[in-house]
mmCIF file of C-alpha atoms in Angstrom:
data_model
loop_
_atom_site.group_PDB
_atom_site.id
_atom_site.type_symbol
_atom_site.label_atom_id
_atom_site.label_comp_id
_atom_site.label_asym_id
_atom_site.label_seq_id
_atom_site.Cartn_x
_atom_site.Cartn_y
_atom_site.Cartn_z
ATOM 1 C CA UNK A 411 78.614 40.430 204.420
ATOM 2 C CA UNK A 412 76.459 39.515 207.076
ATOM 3 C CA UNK A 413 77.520 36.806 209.755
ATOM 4 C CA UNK A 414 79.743 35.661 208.104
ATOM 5 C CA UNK A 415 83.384 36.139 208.660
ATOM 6 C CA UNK A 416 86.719 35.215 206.598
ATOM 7 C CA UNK A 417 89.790 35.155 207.052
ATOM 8 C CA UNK A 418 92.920 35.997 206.437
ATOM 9 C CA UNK A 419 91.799 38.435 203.722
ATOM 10 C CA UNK A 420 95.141 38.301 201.842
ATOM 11 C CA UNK A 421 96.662 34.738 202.008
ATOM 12 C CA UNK A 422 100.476 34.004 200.576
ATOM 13 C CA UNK A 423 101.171 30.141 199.683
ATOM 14 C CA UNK A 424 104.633 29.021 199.530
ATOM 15 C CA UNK A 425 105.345 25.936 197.167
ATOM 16 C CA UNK A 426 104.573 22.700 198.801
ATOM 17 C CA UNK A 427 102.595 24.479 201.287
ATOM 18 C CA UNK A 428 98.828 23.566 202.864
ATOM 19 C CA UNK A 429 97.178 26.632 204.408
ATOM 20 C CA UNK A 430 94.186 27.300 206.007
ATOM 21 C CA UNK A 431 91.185 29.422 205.166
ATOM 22 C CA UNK A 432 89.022 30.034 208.185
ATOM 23 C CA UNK A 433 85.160 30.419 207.394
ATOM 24 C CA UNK A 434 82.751 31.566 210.508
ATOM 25 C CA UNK A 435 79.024 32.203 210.289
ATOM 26 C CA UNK A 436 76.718 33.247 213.543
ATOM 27 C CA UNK A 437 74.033 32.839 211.684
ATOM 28 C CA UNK A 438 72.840 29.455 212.985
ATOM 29 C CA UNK A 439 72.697 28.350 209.371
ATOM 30 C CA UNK A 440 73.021 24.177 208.647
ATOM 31 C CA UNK A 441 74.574 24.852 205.226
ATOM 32 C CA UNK A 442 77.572 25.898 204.501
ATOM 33 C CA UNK A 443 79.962 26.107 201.080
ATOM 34 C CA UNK A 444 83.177 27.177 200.019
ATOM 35 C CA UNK A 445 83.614 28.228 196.066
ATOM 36 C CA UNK A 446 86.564 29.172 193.722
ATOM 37 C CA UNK A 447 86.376 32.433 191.653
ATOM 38 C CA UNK A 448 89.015 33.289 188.849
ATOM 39 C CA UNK A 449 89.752 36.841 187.753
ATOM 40 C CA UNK A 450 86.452 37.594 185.431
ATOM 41 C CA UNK A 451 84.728 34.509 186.090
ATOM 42 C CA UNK A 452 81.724 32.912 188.002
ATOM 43 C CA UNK A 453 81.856 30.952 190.752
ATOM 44 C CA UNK A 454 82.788 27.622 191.200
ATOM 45 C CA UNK A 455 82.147 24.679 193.899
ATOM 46 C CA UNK A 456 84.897 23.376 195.939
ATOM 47 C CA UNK A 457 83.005 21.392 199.026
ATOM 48 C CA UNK A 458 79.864 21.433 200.305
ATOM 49 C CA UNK A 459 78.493 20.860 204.019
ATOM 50 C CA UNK A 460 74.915 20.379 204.763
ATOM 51 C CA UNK A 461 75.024 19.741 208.293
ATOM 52 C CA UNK A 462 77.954 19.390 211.235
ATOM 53 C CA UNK A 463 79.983 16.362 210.848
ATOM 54 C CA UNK A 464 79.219 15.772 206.928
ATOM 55 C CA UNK A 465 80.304 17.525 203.778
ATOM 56 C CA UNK A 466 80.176 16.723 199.830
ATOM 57 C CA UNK A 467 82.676 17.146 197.197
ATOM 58 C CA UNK A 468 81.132 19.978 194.753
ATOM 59 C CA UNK A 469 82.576 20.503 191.320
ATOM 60 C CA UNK A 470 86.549 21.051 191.831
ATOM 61 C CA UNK A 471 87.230 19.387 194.959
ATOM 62 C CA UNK A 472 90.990 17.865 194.053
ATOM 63 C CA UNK A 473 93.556 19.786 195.841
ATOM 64 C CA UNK A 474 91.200 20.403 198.450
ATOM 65 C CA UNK A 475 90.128 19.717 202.071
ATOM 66 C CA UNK A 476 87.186 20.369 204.614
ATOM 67 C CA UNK A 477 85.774 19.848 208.024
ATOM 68 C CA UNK A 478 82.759 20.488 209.641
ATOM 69 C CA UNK A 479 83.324 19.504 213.803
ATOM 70 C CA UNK A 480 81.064 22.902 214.481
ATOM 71 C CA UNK A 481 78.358 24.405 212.914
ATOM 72 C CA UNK A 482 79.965 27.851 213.191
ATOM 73 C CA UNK A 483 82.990 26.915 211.274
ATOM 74 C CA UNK A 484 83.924 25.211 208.091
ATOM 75 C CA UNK A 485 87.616 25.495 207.071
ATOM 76 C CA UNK A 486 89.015 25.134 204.022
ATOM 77 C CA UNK A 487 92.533 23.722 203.559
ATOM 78 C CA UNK A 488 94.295 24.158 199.956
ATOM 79 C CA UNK A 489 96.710 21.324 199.945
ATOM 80 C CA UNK A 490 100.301 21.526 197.789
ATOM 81 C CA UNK A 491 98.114 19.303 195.677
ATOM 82 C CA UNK A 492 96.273 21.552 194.087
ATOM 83 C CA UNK A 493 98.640 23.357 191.827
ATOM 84 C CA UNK A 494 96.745 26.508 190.694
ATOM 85 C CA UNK A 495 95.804 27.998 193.967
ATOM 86 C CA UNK A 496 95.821 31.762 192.791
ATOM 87 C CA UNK A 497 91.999 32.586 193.043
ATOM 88 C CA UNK A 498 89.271 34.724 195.397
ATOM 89 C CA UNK A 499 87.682 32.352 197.384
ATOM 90 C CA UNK A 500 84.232 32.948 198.924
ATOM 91 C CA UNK A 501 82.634 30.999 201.903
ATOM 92 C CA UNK A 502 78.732 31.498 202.449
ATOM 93 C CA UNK A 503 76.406 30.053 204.518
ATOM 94 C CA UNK A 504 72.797 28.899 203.592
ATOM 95 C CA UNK A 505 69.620 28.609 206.072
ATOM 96 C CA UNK A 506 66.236 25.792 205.553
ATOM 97 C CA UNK A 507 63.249 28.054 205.261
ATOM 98 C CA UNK A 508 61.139 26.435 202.558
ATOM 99 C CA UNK A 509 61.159 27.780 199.453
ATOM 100 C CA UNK A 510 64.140 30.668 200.429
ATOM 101 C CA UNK A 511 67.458 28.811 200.506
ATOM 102 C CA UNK A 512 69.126 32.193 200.074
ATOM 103 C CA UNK A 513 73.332 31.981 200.384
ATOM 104 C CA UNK A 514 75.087 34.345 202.907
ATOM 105 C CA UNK A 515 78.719 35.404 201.788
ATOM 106 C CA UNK A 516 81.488 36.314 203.502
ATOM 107 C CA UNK A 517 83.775 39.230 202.462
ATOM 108 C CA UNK A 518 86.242 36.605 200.635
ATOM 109 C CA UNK A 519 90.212 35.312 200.887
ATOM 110 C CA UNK A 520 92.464 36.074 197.997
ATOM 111 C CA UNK A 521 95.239 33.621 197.915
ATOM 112 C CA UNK A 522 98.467 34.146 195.792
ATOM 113 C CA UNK A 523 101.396 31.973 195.227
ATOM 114 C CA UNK A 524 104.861 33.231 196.381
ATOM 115 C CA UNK B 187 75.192 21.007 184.890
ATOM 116 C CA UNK B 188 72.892 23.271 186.225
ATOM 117 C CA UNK B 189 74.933 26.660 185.758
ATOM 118 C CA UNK B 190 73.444 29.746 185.209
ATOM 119 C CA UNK B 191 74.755 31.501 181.907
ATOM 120 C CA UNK B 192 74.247 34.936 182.251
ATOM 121 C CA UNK B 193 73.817 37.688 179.187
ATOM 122 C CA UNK B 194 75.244 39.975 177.992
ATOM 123 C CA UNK B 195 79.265 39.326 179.700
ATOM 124 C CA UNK B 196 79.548 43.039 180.010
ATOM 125 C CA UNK B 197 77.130 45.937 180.006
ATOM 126 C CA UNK B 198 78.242 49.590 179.800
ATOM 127 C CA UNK B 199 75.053 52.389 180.309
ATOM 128 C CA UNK B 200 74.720 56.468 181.275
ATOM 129 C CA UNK B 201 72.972 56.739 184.551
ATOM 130 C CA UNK B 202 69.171 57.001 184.578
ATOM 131 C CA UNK B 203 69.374 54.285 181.947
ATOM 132 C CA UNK B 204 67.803 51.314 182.331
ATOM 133 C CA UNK B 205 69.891 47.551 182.647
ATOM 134 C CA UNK B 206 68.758 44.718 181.594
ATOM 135 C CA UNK B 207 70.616 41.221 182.206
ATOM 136 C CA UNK B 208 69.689 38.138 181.066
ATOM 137 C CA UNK B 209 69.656 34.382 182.582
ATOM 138 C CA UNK B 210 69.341 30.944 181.111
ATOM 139 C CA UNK B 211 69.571 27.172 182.615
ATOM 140 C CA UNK B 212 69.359 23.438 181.856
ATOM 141 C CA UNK B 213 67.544 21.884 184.139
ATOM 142 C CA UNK B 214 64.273 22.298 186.440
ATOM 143 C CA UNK B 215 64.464 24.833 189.284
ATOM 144 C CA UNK B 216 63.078 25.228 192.626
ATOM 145 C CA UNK B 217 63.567 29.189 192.455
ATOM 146 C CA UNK B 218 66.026 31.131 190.756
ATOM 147 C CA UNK B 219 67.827 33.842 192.593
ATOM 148 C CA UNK B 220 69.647 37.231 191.338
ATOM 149 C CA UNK B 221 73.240 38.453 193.314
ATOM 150 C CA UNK B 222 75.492 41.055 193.256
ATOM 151 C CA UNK B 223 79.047 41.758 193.365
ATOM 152 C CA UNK B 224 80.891 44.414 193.969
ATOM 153 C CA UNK B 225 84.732 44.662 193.159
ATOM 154 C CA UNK B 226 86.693 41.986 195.553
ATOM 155 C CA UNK B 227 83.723 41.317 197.682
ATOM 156 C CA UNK B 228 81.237 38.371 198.832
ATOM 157 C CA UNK B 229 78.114 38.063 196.564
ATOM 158 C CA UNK B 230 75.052 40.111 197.887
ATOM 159 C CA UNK B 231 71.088 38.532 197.255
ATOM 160 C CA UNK B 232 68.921 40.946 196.054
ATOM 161 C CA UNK B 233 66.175 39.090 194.616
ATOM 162 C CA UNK B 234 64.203 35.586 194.309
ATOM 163 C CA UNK B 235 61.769 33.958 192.147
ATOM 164 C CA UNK B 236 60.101 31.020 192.671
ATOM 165 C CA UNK B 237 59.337 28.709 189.822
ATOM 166 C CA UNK B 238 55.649 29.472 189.816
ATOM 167 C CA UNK B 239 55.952 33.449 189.542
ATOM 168 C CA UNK B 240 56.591 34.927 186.392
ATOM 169 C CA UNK B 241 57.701 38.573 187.807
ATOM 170 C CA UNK B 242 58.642 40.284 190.931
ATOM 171 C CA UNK B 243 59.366 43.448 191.803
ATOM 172 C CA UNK B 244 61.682 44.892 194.714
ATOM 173 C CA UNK B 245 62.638 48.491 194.584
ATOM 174 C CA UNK B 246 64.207 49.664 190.988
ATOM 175 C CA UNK B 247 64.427 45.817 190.328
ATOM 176 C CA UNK B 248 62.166 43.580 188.110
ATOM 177 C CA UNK B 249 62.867 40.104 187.489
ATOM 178 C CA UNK B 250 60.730 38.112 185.103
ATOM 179 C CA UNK B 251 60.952 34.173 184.652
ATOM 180 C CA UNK B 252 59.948 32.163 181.798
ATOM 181 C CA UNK B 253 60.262 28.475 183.031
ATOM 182 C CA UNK B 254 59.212 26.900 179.372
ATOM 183 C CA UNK B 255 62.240 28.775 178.136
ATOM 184 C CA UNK B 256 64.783 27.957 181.540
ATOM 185 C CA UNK B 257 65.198 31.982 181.405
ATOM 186 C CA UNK B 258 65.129 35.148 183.635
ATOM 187 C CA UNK B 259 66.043 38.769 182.843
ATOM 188 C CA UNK B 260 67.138 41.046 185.921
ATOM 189 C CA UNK B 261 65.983 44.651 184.715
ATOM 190 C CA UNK B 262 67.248 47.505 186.430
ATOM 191 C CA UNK B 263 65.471 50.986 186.883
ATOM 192 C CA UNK B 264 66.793 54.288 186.511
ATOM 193 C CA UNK B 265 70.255 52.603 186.852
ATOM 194 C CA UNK B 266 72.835 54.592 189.455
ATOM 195 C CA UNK B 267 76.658 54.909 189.434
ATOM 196 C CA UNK B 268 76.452 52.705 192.369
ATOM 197 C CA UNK B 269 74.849 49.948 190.716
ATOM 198 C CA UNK B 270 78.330 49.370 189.015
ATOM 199 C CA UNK B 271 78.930 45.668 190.020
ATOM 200 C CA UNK B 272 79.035 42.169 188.745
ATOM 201 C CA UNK B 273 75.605 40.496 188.479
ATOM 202 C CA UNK B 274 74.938 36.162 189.183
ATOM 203 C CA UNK B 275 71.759 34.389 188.460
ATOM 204 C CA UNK B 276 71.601 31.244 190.640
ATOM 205 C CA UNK B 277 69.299 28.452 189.516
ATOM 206 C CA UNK B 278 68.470 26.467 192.945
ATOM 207 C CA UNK B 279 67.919 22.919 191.630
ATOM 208 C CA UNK B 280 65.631 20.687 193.824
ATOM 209 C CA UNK B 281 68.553 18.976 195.889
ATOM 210 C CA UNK B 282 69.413 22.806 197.198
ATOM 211 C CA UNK B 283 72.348 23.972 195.154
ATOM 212 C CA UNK B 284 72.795 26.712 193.685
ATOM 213 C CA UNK B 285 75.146 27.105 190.566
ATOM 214 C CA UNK B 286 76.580 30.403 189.276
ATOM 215 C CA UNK B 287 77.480 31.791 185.476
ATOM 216 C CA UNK B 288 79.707 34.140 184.706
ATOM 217 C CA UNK B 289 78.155 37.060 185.818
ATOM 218 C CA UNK B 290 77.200 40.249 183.708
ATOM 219 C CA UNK B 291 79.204 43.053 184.420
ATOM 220 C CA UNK B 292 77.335 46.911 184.486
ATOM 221 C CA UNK B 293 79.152 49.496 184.439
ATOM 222 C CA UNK B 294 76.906 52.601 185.116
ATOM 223 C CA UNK B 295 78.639 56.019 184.081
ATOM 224 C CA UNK B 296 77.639 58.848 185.949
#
């Protein structure tokens, strides 16, 4: 997994409820991403960060929040608006070389609805 | 969109056999990259092509890419129990993002 830490591994969400997922990378890395994966499918793009202070809305960003104050750290908040929160969610982190632009993951948050 | 569709959804082979997973895309690519997955995990990288190589090797992997047909193949060598995982190709389009399939999923029996 890298530099890059999750956590909590295991996440409970009452309904109603925002929680947090934390995302840290020491990998001095300007990119950073957050992404949804359902049981026996691929992944899919929540929010996007590119560098501190700025982020982008990827693919299935409703229901969802981000910041980016640090360049270590990009949180992910699930908000009581997004109603199907069950899923395995993976942060990763993304360096510039030229022509590499290879993704970092971290170990992954499963989140369940009480 | 630019998501990789990967080929076949599952795979199920005797070890020493070889694996062979398949990748198609829409759109022009920068590189194209291959990850794994094991069971509840992060995706791992284990391979990329750029869009002007047609193969590359690394270890017991071979990846070939055929840009007039927007399609790689991820061939396995000699294939272990513990290459029993879910496999991602990841097109990286020229603004830097990469998009993910399904996966394949290998199961190797020992």
């Amino acid at each position: 997994d890298g530099g890059i830490t999750q956590s909590p591994k295991y996440l409970f969400r009452k309904e109603g409820q925002n929680v947090t997922l934390s995302c840290e990378q020491n990998l001095n890395h300007d990119a950073m991403y957050w992404y949804r994966q359902d049981p026996g499918q691929g992944l899919r793009l929540i929010y996007y960060s590119q560098i501190v202070n700025d982020f982008q809305k990827g693919d299935i960003a409703e229901g969802y929040s981000v910041s980016r104050e640090k360049k270590e750290s990009f949180p992910l908040t699930v908000t009581s608006a997004q109603k199907n929160p069950t899923a395995f969610y993976l942060c990763a982190s993304q360096g510039a070389r030229p022509g590499k632009n290879i993704q970092y993951f971290g170990a992954g948050t499963r989140l369940s609805v009480l | 969109s630019q998501q990789g569709e990967e080929d076949p959804q599952a795979l199920s082979i005797q070890e020493g056999e070889n694996a062979t997973m398949n990748c198609s895309y829409k759109t022009s690519i920068n590189n194209l990259q291959w990850y794994r997955q094991n069971s509840g995990r992060g995706l791992v990288h284990l391979i990329l092509i750029r869009s002007n190589e047609r193969e590359k090797h690394s270890g017991r992997l071979r990846v070939t890419l055929d840009t007039s047909k927007k399609s790689s193949s991820l061939l396995i060598t000699a294939s272990r129990a513990a290459d029993t995982a879910s496999y991602f190709c990841g097109p990286l389009t020229s603004y830097g993002k990469l998009t993910f399939g399904q996966g394949t999923i290998l199961t190797v029996h020992p």
